[in-house]
Short mmCIF file of C-alpha atoms in Angstrom, two decimals:
data_model
loop_
_atom_site.label_atom_id
_atom_site.label_comp_id
_atom_site.label_asym_id
_atom_site.label_seq_id
_atom_site.Cartn_x
_atom_site.Cartn_y
_atom_site.Cartn_z
CA UNK A 1 11.27 -49.66 -58.35
CA UNK A 2 11.01 -47.44 -55.33
CA UNK A 3 12.59 -48.26 -52.01
CA UNK A 4 9.43 -49.29 -48.86
CA UNK A 5 10.96 -45.88 -47.50
CA UNK A 6 10.45 -43.86 -50.64
CA UNK A 7 7.66 -44.67 -51.31
CA UNK A 8 5.57 -43.72 -47.62
CA UNK A 9 7.59 -40.58 -47.91
CA UNK A 10 6.37 -40.22 -51.05
CA UNK A 11 2.86 -41.60 -49.81
CA UNK A 12 3.00 -38.16 -47.58
CA UNK A 13 4.61 -35.75 -49.31
CA UNK A 14 1.31 -36.41 -51.95
CA UNK A 15 -1.29 -36.14 -48.99
CA UNK A 16 0.30 -32.36 -47.51
CA UNK A 17 0.53 -31.17 -50.80
CA UNK A 18 -3.18 -31.90 -51.17
CA UNK A 19 -3.62 -30.92 -47.85
CA UNK A 20 -1.84 -28.09 -48.66
CA UNK A 21 -4.31 -26.95 -51.64
CA UNK A 22 -6.85 -27.49 -50.81
CA UNK A 23 -5.82 -24.78 -47.97
CA UNK A 24 -4.95 -22.56 -50.21
CA UNK A 25 -8.07 -22.69 -52.34
CA UNK A 26 -10.20 -21.94 -48.87
CA UNK A 27 -7.55 -18.75 -48.69
CA UNK A 28 -8.10 -17.36 -51.59
CA UNK A 29 -11.81 -18.06 -52.33
CA UNK A 30 -11.60 -15.86 -48.44
CA UNK A 31 -9.46 -13.48 -49.21
CA UNK A 32 -10.86 -12.64 -52.73
CA UNK A 33 -13.83 -12.17 -50.30
CA UNK A 34 -11.74 -9.15 -48.37
CA UNK A 35 -10.04 -7.73 -51.51
CA UNK A 36 -13.67 -7.35 -53.27
CA UNK A 37 -14.87 -5.77 -50.50
CA UNK A 38 -11.89 -3.95 -49.39
CA UNK A 39 -11.10 -2.79 -53.00
CA UNK A 40 -15.13 -1.67 -53.67
CA UNK A 41 -16.03 0.27 -50.41
CA UNK A 42 -12.98 0.94 -48.62
CA UNK A 43 -13.98 -0.43 -45.18
CA UNK A 44 -12.51 -2.97 -43.40
CA UNK A 45 -14.56 -5.73 -41.79
CA UNK A 46 -13.33 -6.85 -38.97
CA UNK A 47 -16.30 -9.79 -38.00
CA UNK A 48 -15.09 -11.04 -41.38
CA UNK A 49 -13.81 -14.46 -39.58
CA UNK A 50 -16.61 -14.55 -37.20
CA UNK A 51 -18.97 -15.01 -41.09
CA UNK A 52 -16.83 -18.45 -41.76
CA UNK A 53 -17.77 -20.00 -38.56
CA UNK A 54 -20.84 -18.11 -39.48
CA UNK A 55 -20.98 -20.82 -42.58
CA UNK A 56 -19.57 -23.88 -40.41
CA UNK A 57 -22.09 -23.37 -37.49
CA UNK A 58 -25.67 -23.22 -40.56
CA UNK A 59 -23.71 -26.50 -41.50
CA UNK A 60 -23.47 -27.81 -38.74
CA UNK A 61 -26.72 -27.17 -37.50
CA UNK A 62 -28.05 -28.51 -40.21
CA UNK A 63 -26.36 -31.65 -40.33
CA UNK A 64 -25.60 -32.46 -36.68
CA UNK A 65 -28.05 -30.58 -35.09
CA UNK A 66 -31.21 -31.56 -37.19
CA UNK A 67 -29.87 -34.87 -38.48
CA UNK A 68 -29.73 -33.63 -42.55
CA UNK A 69 -29.01 -36.20 -44.97
CA UNK A 70 -30.97 -35.84 -48.29
CA UNK A 71 -28.39 -34.41 -50.31
CA UNK A 72 -25.87 -34.18 -48.30
CA UNK A 73 -23.96 -31.25 -48.85
CA UNK A 74 -25.78 -30.00 -51.91
CA UNK A 75 -28.30 -28.88 -49.83
CA UNK A 76 -26.60 -27.40 -47.19
CA UNK A 77 -25.18 -24.95 -50.04
CA UNK A 78 -28.36 -24.95 -51.52
CA UNK A 79 -29.44 -23.33 -48.31
CA UNK A 80 -26.91 -21.81 -46.15
CA UNK A 81 -25.01 -20.59 -49.64
CA UNK A 82 -28.78 -18.08 -49.37
CA UNK A 83 -29.13 -17.42 -46.31
CA UNK A 84 -25.01 -15.51 -46.02
CA UNK A 85 -25.86 -13.99 -48.75
CA UNK A 86 -28.50 -11.84 -47.12
CA UNK A 87 -26.89 -12.39 -43.94
CA UNK A 88 -24.39 -10.01 -45.03
CA UNK A 89 -26.58 -7.95 -47.46
CA UNK A 90 -28.40 -6.80 -44.52
CA UNK A 91 -26.07 -6.21 -42.12
CA UNK A 92 -24.54 -3.41 -44.98
CA UNK A 93 -27.73 -1.90 -45.87
CA UNK A 94 -28.83 -1.69 -42.06
CA UNK A 95 -25.67 -1.31 -40.00
CA UNK A 96 -22.56 -0.35 -41.69
CA UNK A 97 -24.43 1.63 -44.44
CA UNK A 98 -25.85 4.47 -42.37
CA UNK A 99 -22.87 4.97 -40.79
CA UNK A 100 -21.50 5.37 -44.35
CA UNK A 101 -23.18 9.77 -44.25
CA UNK A 102 -21.31 10.63 -41.58
CA UNK A 103 -18.16 12.38 -40.58
CA UNK A 104 -14.85 10.02 -39.92
CA UNK A 105 -16.85 6.85 -41.14
CA UNK A 106 -13.84 4.68 -42.27
CA UNK A 107 -13.28 3.96 -38.44
CA UNK A 108 -17.32 4.23 -37.06
CA UNK A 109 -17.26 0.65 -39.67
CA UNK A 110 -14.09 -0.90 -38.26
CA UNK A 111 -15.71 -0.08 -34.63
CA UNK A 112 -18.83 -2.15 -35.75
CA UNK A 113 -17.09 -4.27 -37.19
CA UNK A 114 -14.86 -4.85 -33.87
CA UNK A 115 -18.42 -5.04 -31.79
CA UNK A 116 -20.15 -7.03 -34.27
CA UNK A 117 -17.00 -10.01 -34.43
CA UNK A 118 -17.30 -10.18 -30.14
CA UNK A 119 -21.15 -10.04 -30.49
CA UNK A 120 -20.97 -12.71 -33.19
CA UNK A 121 -18.19 -14.85 -30.66
CA UNK A 122 -20.55 -15.00 -27.98
CA UNK A 123 -23.40 -15.36 -30.24
CA UNK A 124 -21.93 -18.86 -31.08
CA UNK A 125 -20.53 -19.25 -27.17
CA UNK A 126 -24.33 -19.13 -25.66
CA UNK A 127 -25.28 -20.94 -28.77
CA UNK A 128 -23.56 -23.68 -30.40
CA UNK A 129 -21.41 -23.69 -26.47
CA UNK A 130 -17.28 -23.43 -26.71
CA UNK A 131 -17.05 -27.30 -28.01
CA UNK A 132 -14.53 -28.41 -30.43
CA UNK A 133 -17.47 -28.51 -33.16
CA UNK A 134 -16.51 -30.28 -37.46
CA UNK A 135 -18.59 -31.32 -39.94
CA UNK A 136 -18.43 -34.45 -42.04
CA UNK A 137 -16.07 -35.70 -44.82
CA UNK A 138 -17.50 -34.57 -48.19
CA UNK A 139 -15.76 -38.06 -49.76
CA UNK A 140 -14.57 -40.46 -47.62
CA UNK A 141 -11.55 -42.48 -48.91
CA UNK A 142 -8.46 -41.99 -50.78
CA UNK A 143 -7.30 -41.74 -54.90
CA UNK A 144 -4.28 -43.71 -55.38
CA UNK A 145 -2.16 -42.36 -58.04
CA UNK A 146 1.16 -45.05 -59.20
CA UNK A 147 3.16 -44.03 -55.80
CA UNK A 148 1.06 -40.92 -55.23
CA UNK A 149 -2.10 -40.47 -52.48
CA UNK A 150 -4.76 -38.00 -52.02
CA UNK A 151 -8.13 -37.85 -50.05
CA UNK A 152 -11.16 -37.28 -51.85
CA UNK A 153 -12.29 -34.33 -49.53
CA UNK A 154 -9.01 -32.55 -50.17
CA UNK A 155 -9.71 -33.36 -53.67
CA UNK A 156 -13.09 -31.74 -53.20
CA UNK A 157 -12.17 -28.93 -51.42
CA UNK A 158 -10.12 -28.24 -53.62
CA UNK A 159 -12.35 -28.51 -56.31
CA UNK A 160 -15.16 -27.03 -54.82
CA UNK A 161 -13.20 -23.44 -54.32
CA UNK A 162 -11.36 -23.61 -57.27
CA UNK A 163 -15.15 -23.83 -58.49
CA UNK A 164 -15.84 -20.99 -56.53
CA UNK A 165 -12.77 -18.91 -57.21
CA UNK A 166 -14.26 -19.03 -61.86
CA UNK A 167 -17.47 -17.89 -60.77
CA UNK A 168 -16.62 -15.30 -58.90
CA UNK A 169 -14.30 -14.17 -61.84
CA UNK A 170 -16.72 -15.02 -64.50
CA UNK A 171 -19.77 -13.23 -62.24
CA UNK A 172 -17.01 -9.72 -62.38
CA UNK A 173 -16.39 -10.01 -65.73
CA UNK A 174 -19.11 -10.61 -67.77
CA UNK A 175 -22.41 -9.91 -65.60
CA UNK A 176 -23.84 -6.36 -64.94
CA UNK A 177 -23.40 -7.01 -61.23
CA UNK A 178 -20.33 -8.20 -61.66
CA UNK A 179 -19.69 -4.66 -64.71
CA UNK A 180 -20.96 -1.90 -61.47
CA UNK A 181 -19.11 -3.50 -58.80
CA UNK A 182 -15.89 -2.43 -61.37
CA UNK A 183 -16.31 0.41 -62.03
CA UNK A 184 -17.28 1.44 -58.23
CA UNK A 185 -14.96 0.40 -56.40
CA UNK A 186 -12.51 1.98 -59.30
CA UNK A 187 -14.32 5.20 -59.97
CA UNK A 188 -17.61 5.73 -57.07
CA UNK A 189 -18.27 9.56 -58.26
CA UNK A 190 -18.37 8.40 -62.11
CA UNK A 191 -19.99 5.66 -60.75
CA UNK A 192 -22.95 7.47 -59.88
CA UNK A 193 -22.91 9.99 -62.45
CA UNK A 194 -24.26 6.55 -65.22
CA UNK A 195 -26.94 5.71 -63.29
CA UNK A 196 -25.08 2.73 -61.03
CA UNK A 197 -27.17 2.18 -57.19
CA UNK A 198 -23.60 2.15 -55.14
CA UNK A 199 -25.55 1.39 -52.37
CA UNK A 200 -26.94 -1.52 -53.78
CA UNK A 201 -23.75 -2.69 -55.19
CA UNK A 202 -21.94 -1.70 -51.40
CA UNK A 203 -24.86 -4.34 -50.27
CA UNK A 204 -24.00 -6.69 -52.18
CA UNK A 205 -20.81 -6.70 -52.01
CA UNK A 206 -20.48 -7.17 -48.74
CA UNK A 207 -23.18 -10.16 -49.84
CA UNK A 208 -20.88 -12.23 -52.26
CA UNK A 209 -17.76 -11.54 -49.75
CA UNK A 210 -20.17 -13.07 -46.13
CA UNK A 211 -20.88 -15.99 -49.44
CA UNK A 212 -17.19 -16.89 -50.18
CA UNK A 213 -15.82 -16.66 -46.31
CA UNK A 214 -18.92 -18.43 -44.79
CA UNK A 215 -18.75 -21.01 -48.13
CA UNK A 216 -14.37 -21.57 -46.74
CA UNK A 217 -16.24 -22.62 -43.02
CA UNK A 218 -18.41 -25.60 -44.68
CA UNK A 219 -15.03 -26.37 -46.26
CA UNK A 220 -12.61 -26.16 -43.46
CA UNK A 221 -14.55 -26.81 -41.08
CA UNK A 222 -14.42 -30.64 -42.26
CA UNK A 223 -11.10 -30.71 -41.15
CA UNK A 224 -10.89 -28.36 -38.55
CA UNK A 225 -11.98 -27.69 -35.83
CA UNK A 226 -14.48 -24.55 -35.53
CA UNK A 227 -15.33 -23.77 -32.43
CA UNK A 228 -16.22 -19.78 -30.87
CA UNK A 229 -13.62 -18.23 -31.26
CA UNK A 230 -11.65 -18.88 -34.69
CA UNK A 231 -12.97 -16.15 -36.53
CA UNK A 232 -10.24 -14.79 -35.31
CA UNK A 233 -7.81 -16.92 -36.38
CA UNK A 234 -8.90 -16.71 -39.61
CA UNK A 235 -9.63 -13.48 -39.95
CA UNK A 236 -5.72 -13.26 -39.21
CA UNK A 237 -5.00 -15.49 -41.75
CA UNK A 238 -6.88 -14.32 -44.77
CA UNK A 239 -5.53 -10.45 -43.71
CA UNK A 240 -2.53 -12.02 -43.72
CA UNK A 241 -2.65 -13.70 -47.28
CA UNK A 242 -4.34 -10.32 -48.50
CA UNK A 243 -0.81 -8.90 -47.00
CA UNK A 244 1.02 -10.92 -48.57
CA UNK A 245 -0.34 -10.40 -51.91
CA UNK A 246 -0.57 -6.65 -52.02
CA UNK A 247 -4.04 -4.90 -50.76
CA UNK A 248 -6.46 -5.02 -53.08
CA UNK A 249 -4.56 -7.08 -55.93
CA UNK A 250 -6.54 -10.50 -56.84
CA UNK A 251 -3.80 -11.68 -58.40
CA UNK A 252 -1.84 -11.52 -55.68
CA UNK A 253 -4.11 -13.08 -53.10
CA UNK A 254 -4.68 -15.88 -55.41
CA UNK A 255 -0.90 -16.63 -55.96
CA UNK A 256 -0.35 -15.97 -51.93
CA UNK A 257 -3.34 -17.87 -50.94
CA UNK A 258 -1.68 -21.14 -52.66
CA UNK A 259 2.26 -20.35 -51.49
CA UNK A 260 0.95 -20.07 -47.31
CA UNK A 261 -1.43 -23.01 -47.71
CA UNK A 262 1.59 -25.37 -49.12
CA UNK A 263 4.37 -23.45 -46.93
CA UNK A 264 1.26 -23.64 -43.37
CA UNK A 265 1.34 -28.04 -44.29
CA UNK A 266 4.93 -28.81 -45.06
CA UNK A 267 6.26 -27.04 -42.25
CA UNK A 268 2.97 -28.32 -40.40
CA UNK A 269 4.24 -31.83 -41.13
CA UNK A 270 7.76 -31.19 -40.57
CA UNK A 271 7.57 -29.37 -37.86
CA UNK A 272 4.13 -29.78 -35.91
CA UNK A 273 1.45 -28.09 -37.13
CA UNK A 274 2.00 -24.98 -34.06
CA UNK A 275 4.90 -23.90 -36.15
CA UNK A 276 2.51 -24.07 -39.80
CA UNK A 277 2.06 -19.90 -38.01
CA UNK A 278 4.55 -19.42 -36.46
CA UNK A 279 5.96 -19.36 -40.49
CA UNK A 280 3.59 -17.40 -42.04
CA UNK A 281 4.26 -15.24 -39.66
CA UNK A 282 7.95 -14.98 -40.76
CA UNK A 283 6.78 -15.24 -43.80
CA UNK A 284 4.81 -11.75 -43.32
CA UNK A 285 7.35 -10.01 -41.80
CA UNK A 286 9.52 -11.07 -44.40
CA UNK A 287 7.45 -9.52 -46.90
CA UNK A 288 6.69 -6.26 -45.09
CA UNK A 289 10.39 -5.28 -44.86
CA UNK A 290 10.96 -6.04 -48.52
CA UNK A 291 8.54 -5.88 -50.27
CA UNK A 292 5.63 -4.10 -48.01
CA UNK A 293 4.03 -3.63 -50.96
CA UNK A 294 2.84 -7.38 -50.98
CA UNK A 295 4.46 -10.22 -53.75
CA UNK A 296 1.35 -7.88 -56.73
CA UNK A 297 0.34 -4.48 -54.63
CA UNK A 298 1.64 -1.70 -56.21
CA UNK A 299 3.50 1.11 -54.38
CA UNK A 300 3.03 4.20 -52.97
CA UNK B 1 -37.60 21.96 -69.08
CA UNK B 2 -35.57 22.63 -65.47
CA UNK B 3 -36.63 24.45 -62.43
CA UNK B 4 -34.90 25.98 -59.54
CA UNK B 5 -36.56 27.75 -57.10
CA UNK B 6 -35.82 29.55 -54.31
CA UNK B 7 -32.88 27.12 -53.64
CA UNK B 8 -30.03 27.30 -50.86
CA UNK B 9 -27.26 25.28 -49.87
CA UNK B 10 -25.48 25.48 -46.20
CA UNK B 11 -22.65 23.94 -45.10
CA UNK B 12 -22.12 25.41 -41.87
CA UNK B 13 -22.10 28.49 -41.71
CA UNK B 14 -20.99 28.76 -45.44
CA UNK B 15 -24.60 29.89 -47.70
CA UNK B 16 -22.77 27.96 -50.79
CA UNK B 17 -26.56 29.01 -53.15
CA UNK B 18 -28.51 31.53 -51.73
CA UNK B 19 -32.30 31.05 -52.79
CA UNK B 20 -31.67 30.99 -55.74
CA UNK B 21 -33.53 30.51 -58.63
CA UNK B 22 -33.24 29.41 -62.30
CA UNK B 23 -34.99 27.79 -65.24
CA UNK B 24 -34.31 26.11 -68.97
CA UNK B 25 -36.25 25.71 -71.34
CA UNK B 26 -35.94 22.74 -73.61
CA UNK B 27 -33.65 22.32 -75.94
CA UNK B 28 -31.23 25.49 -75.27
CA UNK B 29 -27.71 25.47 -74.21
CA UNK B 30 -27.84 27.09 -70.87
CA UNK B 31 -24.22 28.86 -69.42
CA UNK B 32 -23.36 29.45 -66.30
CA UNK B 33 -20.74 30.89 -64.82
CA UNK B 34 -18.32 32.83 -61.93
CA UNK B 35 -15.85 33.47 -60.09
CA UNK B 36 -14.15 30.53 -58.39
CA UNK B 37 -16.36 29.42 -54.97
CA UNK B 38 -18.80 30.93 -56.70
CA UNK B 39 -21.53 27.40 -56.52
CA UNK B 40 -21.01 26.88 -59.61
CA UNK B 41 -20.48 22.62 -59.52
CA UNK B 42 -22.54 23.37 -56.01
CA UNK B 43 -25.49 24.08 -57.91
CA UNK B 44 -25.03 20.82 -59.76
CA UNK B 45 -24.73 18.61 -57.31
CA UNK B 46 -27.24 19.86 -55.93
CA UNK B 47 -30.22 19.04 -58.76
CA UNK B 48 -28.23 15.98 -59.63
CA UNK B 49 -28.46 14.26 -55.88
CA UNK B 50 -25.30 14.50 -54.07
CA UNK B 51 -26.25 16.60 -51.83
CA UNK B 52 -29.76 17.66 -50.13
CA UNK B 53 -30.80 21.32 -50.28
CA UNK B 54 -33.54 23.75 -49.15
CA UNK B 55 -36.20 24.62 -52.02
CA UNK B 56 -37.15 22.90 -54.66
CA UNK B 57 -36.40 21.75 -57.96
CA UNK B 58 -38.38 20.61 -60.65
CA UNK B 59 -37.62 18.45 -63.85
CA UNK B 60 -40.46 18.42 -66.49
CA UNK B 61 -42.41 19.50 -63.90
CA UNK B 62 -42.39 17.32 -61.54
CA UNK B 63 -39.70 17.53 -58.43
CA UNK B 64 -36.86 16.06 -58.16
CA UNK B 65 -35.95 16.76 -54.50
CA UNK B 66 -34.49 13.91 -52.83
CA UNK B 67 -33.42 11.65 -55.20
CA UNK B 68 -29.77 9.83 -55.11
CA UNK B 69 -27.61 10.11 -57.96
CA UNK B 70 -28.90 7.27 -60.14
CA UNK B 71 -32.17 8.10 -59.53
CA UNK B 72 -31.64 11.68 -61.70
CA UNK B 73 -29.92 9.70 -64.01
CA UNK B 74 -32.73 7.41 -64.67
CA UNK B 75 -35.14 10.35 -64.78
CA UNK B 76 -32.78 12.10 -68.31
CA UNK B 77 -30.08 13.62 -66.65
CA UNK B 78 -26.11 13.35 -66.73
CA UNK B 79 -23.98 15.38 -66.33
CA UNK B 80 -19.77 15.06 -66.39
CA UNK B 81 -17.23 16.59 -63.31
CA UNK B 82 -14.21 19.10 -64.91
CA UNK B 83 -11.78 16.53 -63.41
CA UNK B 84 -12.71 13.14 -66.25
CA UNK B 85 -14.26 10.99 -63.92
CA UNK B 86 -13.55 7.82 -66.28
CA UNK B 87 -12.42 3.32 -64.87
CA UNK B 88 -8.70 3.75 -65.37
CA UNK B 89 -8.96 -0.31 -66.27
CA UNK B 90 -11.93 -0.44 -67.97
CA UNK B 91 -11.88 -0.66 -71.98
CA UNK B 92 -13.91 3.14 -73.71
CA UNK B 93 -16.21 0.62 -75.21
CA UNK B 94 -16.91 -1.28 -71.60
CA UNK B 95 -17.06 2.45 -69.98
CA UNK B 96 -19.75 3.26 -72.28
CA UNK B 97 -21.67 0.15 -71.97
CA UNK B 98 -21.92 0.78 -68.28
CA UNK B 99 -23.87 4.08 -69.23
CA UNK B 100 -26.09 2.18 -71.28
CA UNK B 101 -26.39 -0.49 -68.85
CA UNK B 102 -27.04 2.13 -66.44
CA UNK B 103 -28.64 4.64 -67.11
CA UNK B 104 -32.48 4.99 -68.88
CA UNK B 105 -32.31 0.71 -68.74
CA UNK B 106 -35.92 0.45 -70.64
CA UNK B 107 -33.88 1.39 -74.32
CA UNK B 108 -30.78 -0.81 -73.49
CA UNK B 109 -29.35 -1.53 -76.64
CA UNK B 110 -26.01 -3.17 -77.50
CA UNK B 111 -26.31 -1.09 -80.63
CA UNK B 112 -25.88 2.08 -78.53
CA UNK B 113 -22.62 1.61 -77.04
CA UNK B 114 -21.54 1.91 -80.84
CA UNK B 115 -23.31 4.82 -82.05
CA UNK B 116 -21.42 6.95 -78.99
CA UNK B 117 -18.18 5.58 -80.09
CA UNK B 118 -19.09 6.62 -83.20
CA UNK B 119 -20.58 9.73 -82.38
CA UNK B 120 -17.45 11.22 -79.58
CA UNK B 121 -15.41 9.76 -82.57
CA UNK B 122 -14.23 7.35 -79.88
CA UNK B 123 -13.80 3.98 -82.85
CA UNK B 124 -9.91 4.47 -82.64
CA UNK B 125 -9.43 4.11 -79.17
CA UNK B 126 -12.24 1.30 -78.18
CA UNK B 127 -10.39 -0.72 -76.91
CA UNK B 128 -8.46 1.01 -75.21
CA UNK B 129 -7.52 1.61 -71.06
CA UNK B 130 -9.19 4.46 -69.87
CA UNK B 131 -6.14 4.90 -68.35
CA UNK B 132 -3.54 5.32 -71.46
CA UNK B 133 -5.28 7.86 -73.13
CA UNK B 134 -5.28 11.91 -72.89
CA UNK B 135 -6.57 14.60 -71.57
CA UNK B 136 -9.08 14.97 -74.36
CA UNK B 137 -9.33 11.41 -74.34
CA UNK B 138 -11.05 11.12 -71.15
CA UNK B 139 -13.01 14.37 -71.78
CA UNK B 140 -14.75 12.71 -74.76
CA UNK B 141 -15.26 9.27 -73.03
CA UNK B 142 -16.88 11.33 -70.24
CA UNK B 143 -18.83 12.88 -72.36
CA UNK B 144 -19.65 9.60 -74.09
CA UNK B 145 -20.81 7.60 -70.88
CA UNK B 146 -23.28 10.38 -69.96
CA UNK B 147 -24.62 10.37 -73.87
CA UNK B 148 -24.87 7.01 -73.53
CA UNK B 149 -27.52 6.91 -70.84
CA UNK B 150 -29.13 8.39 -73.07
CA UNK B 151 -29.78 11.51 -71.11
CA UNK B 152 -32.37 14.32 -72.11
CA UNK B 153 -30.43 17.39 -70.25
CA UNK B 154 -26.98 17.36 -70.55
CA UNK B 155 -24.73 19.27 -68.07
CA UNK B 156 -21.05 20.09 -68.56
CA UNK B 157 -18.59 21.08 -65.48
CA UNK B 158 -16.04 23.03 -66.89
CA UNK B 159 -15.77 21.07 -70.08
CA UNK B 160 -12.07 23.15 -71.87
CA UNK B 161 -10.12 23.04 -68.28
CA UNK B 162 -6.34 22.55 -69.92
CA UNK B 163 -7.93 21.63 -73.06
CA UNK B 164 -5.16 24.36 -75.70
CA UNK B 165 -6.78 25.96 -78.38
CA UNK B 166 -7.51 23.22 -81.32
CA UNK B 167 -8.77 21.00 -78.04
CA UNK B 168 -11.61 23.57 -77.46
CA UNK B 169 -12.59 23.56 -81.18
CA UNK B 170 -12.80 20.07 -80.65
CA UNK B 171 -14.92 20.15 -77.83
CA UNK B 172 -17.46 23.34 -79.35
CA UNK B 173 -18.29 21.55 -81.62
CA UNK B 174 -19.54 18.38 -80.17
CA UNK B 175 -21.17 20.10 -77.69
CA UNK B 176 -22.70 21.94 -80.29
CA UNK B 177 -23.41 18.73 -82.02
CA UNK B 178 -24.74 16.88 -79.20
CA UNK B 179 -28.12 20.00 -78.75
CA UNK B 180 -28.57 19.63 -82.82
CA UNK B 181 -28.25 16.30 -83.44
CA UNK B 182 -29.08 15.00 -80.34
CA UNK B 183 -31.58 17.90 -79.36
CA UNK B 184 -30.57 17.01 -75.61
CA UNK B 185 -30.10 20.54 -74.17
CA UNK B 186 -27.16 21.73 -71.91
CA UNK B 187 -26.33 22.67 -69.54
CA UNK B 188 -22.39 24.36 -69.59
CA UNK B 189 -20.31 25.97 -66.16
CA UNK B 190 -17.31 27.46 -68.21
CA UNK B 191 -14.53 29.55 -67.44
CA UNK B 192 -13.93 30.92 -70.63
CA UNK B 193 -16.37 33.85 -71.50
CA UNK B 194 -15.82 33.48 -75.26
CA UNK B 195 -16.63 30.02 -74.96
CA UNK B 196 -20.23 31.05 -73.34
CA UNK B 197 -20.75 33.77 -75.19
CA UNK B 198 -20.63 31.01 -78.64
CA UNK B 199 -22.37 27.73 -77.42
CA UNK B 200 -25.14 29.33 -75.35
CA UNK B 201 -28.48 31.16 -75.60
CA UNK B 202 -28.86 32.51 -72.19
CA UNK B 203 -26.04 32.94 -69.90
CA UNK B 204 -26.12 32.73 -65.71
CA UNK B 205 -23.37 35.20 -63.30
CA UNK B 206 -23.87 33.59 -60.26
CA UNK B 207 -20.96 34.92 -56.76
CA UNK B 208 -21.00 33.81 -53.58
CA UNK B 209 -24.16 31.31 -54.52
CA UNK B 210 -26.06 34.86 -56.09
CA UNK B 211 -26.71 35.66 -58.57
CA UNK B 212 -25.71 38.68 -60.48
CA UNK B 213 -26.84 38.57 -64.02
CA UNK B 214 -29.08 36.11 -66.03
CA UNK B 215 -29.72 36.73 -69.96
CA UNK B 216 -28.57 36.91 -73.27
CA UNK B 217 -24.99 35.94 -73.16
CA UNK B 218 -23.81 39.64 -75.52
CA UNK B 219 -25.62 41.46 -72.44
CA UNK B 220 -24.21 39.72 -69.90
CA UNK B 221 -20.76 40.10 -70.65
CA UNK B 222 -21.53 43.96 -70.97
CA UNK B 223 -24.03 44.25 -67.28
CA UNK B 224 -21.84 46.76 -64.82
CA UNK B 225 -22.47 44.68 -62.25
CA UNK B 226 -21.09 41.20 -63.84
CA UNK B 227 -17.83 43.16 -64.82
CA UNK B 228 -17.73 44.29 -61.73
CA UNK B 229 -17.87 40.89 -60.56
CA UNK B 230 -15.26 39.61 -62.58
CA UNK B 231 -12.75 42.71 -62.71
CA UNK B 232 -14.07 44.69 -59.35
CA UNK B 233 -14.46 47.88 -59.26
CA UNK B 234 -12.87 50.76 -59.51
CA UNK B 235 -12.42 51.98 -56.44
CA UNK B 236 -10.22 49.22 -56.06
CA UNK B 237 -7.80 48.88 -58.30
CA UNK B 238 -4.26 50.14 -57.38
#
C-alpha cells in the first residue's frame, strides 16, 4: 500500500511521537509537582531538579548497586516512592518551615533551596561519581500496529506518568488532604480558622511534589543518562513547562508539557538532539513576549 | 468560659494590647468596641493563636497559651475576619464541609453540612463557587464554615462592615439565632454602637490596647470616658 520509504518514515514518526508523548507525560508530572508547591506554599524550590536525580539514583542503587531483581520496578516503586515522600516531608519540616516564621522568608527559602541543590549535586558526585548512569528499560520490545511502531518502554513511561497524574488529580479532588491542599492554596488564613494544620499541609505538599519529580526521575532515567548535575537541566525544563503553561495553572502545565515533549522529540529527530533545548528556549522567549502570563495563566 | 489575665502584646516598641483582663461568661454575647487601631482585632489574633503574647488566656478553665490556630479551633473557638476569608474556587457546600472535616473531627457527620447550609440560609447558593457570592453571601458562608467546626464560642470580627441596613438586620438575626438556638457563646467586635447595644449583654471599650470601660451596654455608652474616647474632650473641639 505504501512505498518502502513512506513505511520507514511512518515507523520513525510514530516512534518519535510516542517518545514525545512519554517525555511530555513525565514533564507534566514534574510541572504539576512544581505548580503544587508554588501554588500552596508560595515558595520556589530550586533543588526540585535534584530530587529528579534522587529518584533516579535511589532506583539505580537498588537495581544496579544491590542487584535487586525480585519484582523489578514494582519493588522500586514500593521502596523508593515512600523514601522520597519522607525526604520531602522532612525537608519542609526541618529546613523550610523554620524559615517561614522569619521576615523576608521567600528569599531565605530561595537561598536555602539553592544551597540544597548545590549540596545534593556534590553529594551525588561523592556517592555515585561523575559517570553517566541509566536504568534498564521497564519493558523491552516494540509494539507494531499496522505501519506504526511503538516501543514498550515509551508506552510504559507514558501510562505510568498518566497514572501518576490521574492519581494526583483524584487525590486533590476526592480526599480530605486534597481538600485541605486546595483550601490552603486559595486562602491560608481562611484555612487556619476552619481547623486546618497548614504546617502539615505545607510539608505534605513538599513531600508529594518530591515523589512526583522523583517518580519522573525513575521513569526518564531509563531513556536519559543521569549525572550529578543533570538536575539543573531538569529544573530548567520543569520551569519552562510551568512558565509556558502559565504559573499556577494545572491545566496549562499539562498542555504545555505535552506540547514541549512532542516538539522536543520532533526537533531532535529532524535537526539533532541538541537543537531540542534551543527550540525550548525559543518557545519560552516567544511566549514571554507574546503572552507573558503563559498559555492558560491569568494576567495581572 | 474565656478568661484573659494581664495579656500584653508588643510589636517592637508599640504596645498593641496593654495588660488586658476580661472574662466572657458561657452563653452570653460579649461586645468589644473602640476606635480604629485600638487593638480589637489583635485581641482576636491572640485568643485564636495567630500571635504569641505575655499573660494568660484560659478557655473552659484550661490555658490555651501557645496553641496554634487549628488547635484552638479543635478546642471549640471559631472566628471570622472583617474581610470574608473564603475559598474562591470551592463551592459553598465544599467550603462548609472543610469546617466540618477539620474542626471538631470527633463528631464528624456529612449531615452537618446540610444543617449548617439550612441554618445560614445558603441553600440556593450551595453549588455556587464562593467567589461568585455577594458580600452578605460571603459573610454568611464564613459564619457557616465556622459553625461547621462545632464551636462552643464564636468570635465575629466586624460582621456588619460594608453592609446596608437590610443586610445588617439579616446578620443580627443570624447572630441572635446562633446564640439562642445553638447555645453558642459569641464575642463580637463592631463599630455600629446600635448593633452592640441591641445584641450584647456586656460591652468592653478599649483604646490603644487598654480597657476604658466594661459593663452593660446602656451604662457603657453613657460613661464619660467612653464619650471622650469616641468624641474627644470638650476643650479639643474647635
